[in-house]
Coordinates of C-alpha atoms and ligand atoms in Angstrom, one line a residue:
M29 CA -131.4 33.2 -68.3
S30 CA -134.0 30.4 -68.3
I31 CA -133.5 27.4 -70.5
K32 CA -135.9 27.3 -73.4
K33 CA -138.5 24.6 -72.9
I34 CA -139.9 22.7 -75.9
S35 CA -143.5 21.5 -75.4
K36 CA -143.9 17.7 -75.3
I37 CA -147.5 18.1 -76.5
Q38 CA -147.5 19.4 -80.0
P39 CA -150.4 20.1 -82.5
E40 CA -150.1 18.1 -85.6
S41 CA -150.5 21.0 -88.0
F42 CA -150.4 24.8 -88.2
E43 CA -151.5 27.2 -90.8
F44 CA -151.9 31.0 -90.8
Y45 CA -155.4 32.4 -90.8
K46 CA -156.3 34.0 -94.1
E47 CA -155.6 37.5 -92.9
N48 CA -152.3 36.5 -91.3
L49 CA -151.3 34.7 -94.5
Q50 CA -151.8 37.9 -96.4
V51 CA -149.6 39.8 -93.8
A52 CA -147.0 37.0 -94.1
N53 CA -146.9 37.3 -97.9
N54 CA -146.5 41.0 -97.7
E55 CA -143.5 40.5 -95.4
I56 CA -142.0 38.0 -97.8
K57 CA -142.5 40.5 -100.7
K58 CA -140.2 43.0 -99.0
Y59 CA -137.2 40.9 -99.9
P60 CA -135.7 39.7 -103.2
K61 CA -137.0 36.3 -104.3
D62 CA -133.7 34.5 -103.3
R63 CA -133.6 36.2 -99.9
K64 CA -137.0 35.2 -98.6
A65 CA -135.4 33.8 -95.5
S66 CA -135.0 37.4 -94.3
A67 CA -138.7 37.4 -93.4
V68 CA -138.2 34.6 -90.8
L69 CA -138.4 36.8 -87.7
A70 CA -141.6 38.6 -88.9
L71 CA -143.3 35.3 -89.7
L72 CA -142.3 33.7 -86.4
Y73 CA -143.6 36.7 -84.6
L74 CA -146.9 36.4 -86.5
V75 CA -147.2 32.7 -85.6
Q76 CA -146.8 33.6 -81.9
R77 CA -149.5 36.3 -82.1
Q78 CA -151.9 33.9 -83.7
N79 CA -151.1 31.0 -81.4
D80 CA -151.5 32.4 -77.9
N81 CA -147.9 33.5 -77.6
W82 CA -146.1 30.3 -78.5
I83 CA -144.6 28.5 -81.6
P84 CA -145.3 24.8 -82.1
L85 CA -142.9 22.7 -84.2
A86 CA -145.5 22.3 -86.9
A87 CA -145.5 26.1 -87.3
I88 CA -141.7 26.1 -87.6
K89 CA -142.0 23.6 -90.5
Y90 CA -144.8 25.6 -92.0
V91 CA -142.7 28.8 -91.9
A92 CA -139.8 26.9 -93.5
R93 CA -142.1 25.8 -96.4
L94 CA -143.4 29.4 -96.9
L95 CA -139.8 30.7 -97.1
D96 CA -138.4 27.8 -99.1
I97 CA -135.6 27.2 -96.5
P98 CA -134.7 24.1 -94.4
Y99 CA -136.6 23.5 -91.3
I100 CA -133.4 23.6 -89.2
Q101 CA -132.8 27.2 -90.2
V102 CA -136.1 28.3 -88.8
Y103 CA -135.6 26.1 -85.7
E104 CA -132.3 27.7 -85.1
V105 CA -133.8 31.2 -85.1
S106 CA -136.7 30.2 -82.9
T107 CA -134.5 28.6 -80.3
F108 CA -132.0 31.4 -80.3
Y109 CA -134.2 34.4 -79.5
S110 CA -135.7 34.6 -76.0
M111 CA -138.8 36.4 -77.2
F112 CA -139.9 33.2 -79.0
N113 CA -141.7 30.6 -76.8
L114 CA -141.6 27.0 -77.8
S115 CA -144.2 25.8 -75.3
P116 CA -147.5 27.2 -74.2
V117 CA -147.3 30.3 -72.0
G118 CA -151.0 31.0 -71.8
K119 CA -153.2 33.7 -73.4
Y120 CA -151.5 36.2 -71.1
F121 CA -147.8 36.0 -70.8
V122 CA -146.4 38.0 -68.0
Q123 CA -142.7 39.1 -68.1
V124 CA -141.4 40.7 -64.9
C125 CA -138.3 42.8 -65.2
T126 CA -135.9 42.1 -62.3
T127 CA -132.9 44.0 -63.4
T128 CA -131.3 46.5 -61.0
P129 CA -133.5 49.6 -61.5
C130 CA -136.7 47.6 -61.3
M131 CA -135.3 45.5 -58.4
I132 CA -134.5 48.7 -56.4
R133 CA -138.0 49.9 -57.0
G134 CA -139.7 46.7 -55.8
A135 CA -139.6 44.1 -58.5
N136 CA -139.4 41.4 -55.8
K137 CA -142.9 42.3 -54.7
I138 CA -144.2 42.0 -58.2
V139 CA -142.6 38.5 -58.5
G140 CA -144.2 37.7 -55.1
V141 CA -147.6 38.6 -56.5
C142 CA -147.0 36.4 -59.6
K143 CA -146.0 33.5 -57.3
K144 CA -149.0 33.9 -55.2
Y145 CA -151.7 34.3 -57.9
I146 CA -150.3 32.7 -61.1
T147 CA -147.9 29.8 -60.1
K148 CA -145.2 29.2 -57.5
N149 CA -142.6 28.7 -60.2
Q150 CA -142.0 30.7 -63.4
N151 CA -142.6 29.0 -66.8
E152 CA -145.6 27.1 -65.6
L153 CA -149.2 27.6 -66.6
S154 CA -151.8 28.9 -64.1
E155 CA -154.5 26.4 -63.0
N156 CA -156.9 27.8 -65.5
K157 CA -154.1 27.7 -68.2
L158 CA -154.7 31.3 -69.1
C159 CA -151.5 32.8 -67.7
S160 CA -147.8 32.2 -66.9
W161 CA -145.0 34.4 -65.7
V162 CA -141.3 34.7 -66.1
E163 CA -138.4 36.9 -64.8
V164 CA -136.7 38.8 -67.6
E165 CA -133.8 41.3 -68.0
C166 CA -134.3 45.0 -68.6
L167 CA -137.3 45.8 -70.7
G168 CA -135.9 49.2 -71.6
A169 CA -138.4 51.2 -69.6
C170 CA -136.3 51.7 -66.4
V171 CA -137.5 55.2 -65.9
N172 CA -141.0 53.8 -65.1
A173 CA -139.7 51.0 -62.9
P174 CA -140.9 48.6 -61.8
V175 CA -142.2 47.3 -65.0
M176 CA -143.8 44.1 -66.4
Q177 CA -144.8 43.2 -69.9
I178 CA -148.0 41.4 -70.7
N179 CA -148.1 40.1 -74.3
Q180 CA -147.2 43.2 -76.3
D181 CA -148.1 45.8 -73.6
Y182 CA -146.1 47.4 -70.8
F183 CA -147.4 48.0 -67.3
E184 CA -145.4 50.6 -65.4
D185 CA -144.8 52.3 -62.0
L186 CA -146.2 49.1 -60.4
D187 CA -146.7 48.4 -56.8
E188 CA -148.0 45.3 -55.0
N189 CA -151.7 46.3 -54.9
K190 CA -151.9 47.4 -58.5
T191 CA -150.1 44.3 -59.7
E192 CA -152.6 42.2 -57.7
E193 CA -155.4 43.9 -59.5
I194 CA -153.8 43.4 -62.9
I195 CA -153.1 39.7 -62.3
Q196 CA -156.5 39.0 -61.0
K197 CA -158.1 40.6 -64.1
L198 CA -155.9 38.4 -66.3
L199 CA -157.0 35.3 -64.5
E200 CA -160.6 36.3 -65.2
D201 CA -159.6 36.6 -68.9
K202 CA -159.8 40.4 -69.0
L203 CA -156.9 42.5 -70.3
P204 CA -156.3 45.5 -68.0
T205 CA -155.4 48.9 -69.4
P206 CA -151.7 49.1 -70.1
G207 CA -149.3 52.0 -69.3
S208 CA -148.4 53.7 -66.0
V209 CA -150.6 52.7 -63.1
K210 CA -149.9 56.3 -61.8
N211 CA -151.3 57.7 -65.0
R212 CA -148.1 59.4 -65.9
K213 CA -147.9 60.3 -69.5
N214 CA -145.0 58.3 -71.0
T215 CA -142.0 59.2 -68.8
A216 CA -143.2 62.6 -67.7
P217 CA -142.6 63.6 -64.1
E218 CA -145.4 62.5 -61.7
K219 CA -146.2 66.0 -60.7
G220 CA -146.1 67.6 -64.1
K221 CA -143.4 69.3 -66.1
T222 CA -140.5 70.9 -64.3
T223 CA -138.4 72.0 -67.3
L224 CA -138.9 73.5 -70.8
L225 CA -142.0 75.1 -69.4
Q226 CA -142.1 77.8 -72.1
V227 CA -142.0 75.3 -74.9
K228 CA -145.4 74.1 -76.2
N229 CA -145.8 70.3 -76.5
A230 CA -142.3 69.6 -75.1
Ligands
FES7 S1 -134.4 47.7 -65.3 FE1 -136.5 47.2 -65.5 S2 -137.0 48.2 -67.4 FE2 -134.9 48.5 -67.2

């Protein structure tokens, strides 16, 4: 597991955009008035989506104020969960699964492509600051291994060439189409159904 890096360069302030503030208030309303803290994960997730995939310290203070809880309580949550980034990861954050099923199916080659095109080391921004990559544990899509996650989307059944195409698009500030690069539907067999043939929509 990589150590969580806290950015030395921090914006002085953070506020939700109007529409995100509305979403945040709706999240807060889901809980009793004296239990507003329960919305902390939802609000941190929203911060990250608004702020190119990372949470500045000013946003942690802002969320604490919205929830009427101490700053340290939000800080604890944001440092605990690995899905929260506390330093810039770029507009496109690439997470490559390197757990056993993905490793057996070629995750090393996917890592190699990231090293070649994004940066030699994980947790560093690409030269144009658009992208970074990191190795992660199982993303829960082993049946479509090898897999990588870019922001909220999964890219599955990868090989070296397809990964190169995807990464190059990211570096040109274009988001490629997510899903299986072999165009399989979800986790269906590559050559079509083999069981439950008589059941419609199975
Ligand atoms: S091992 Fe890679 S998604 Fe599970």
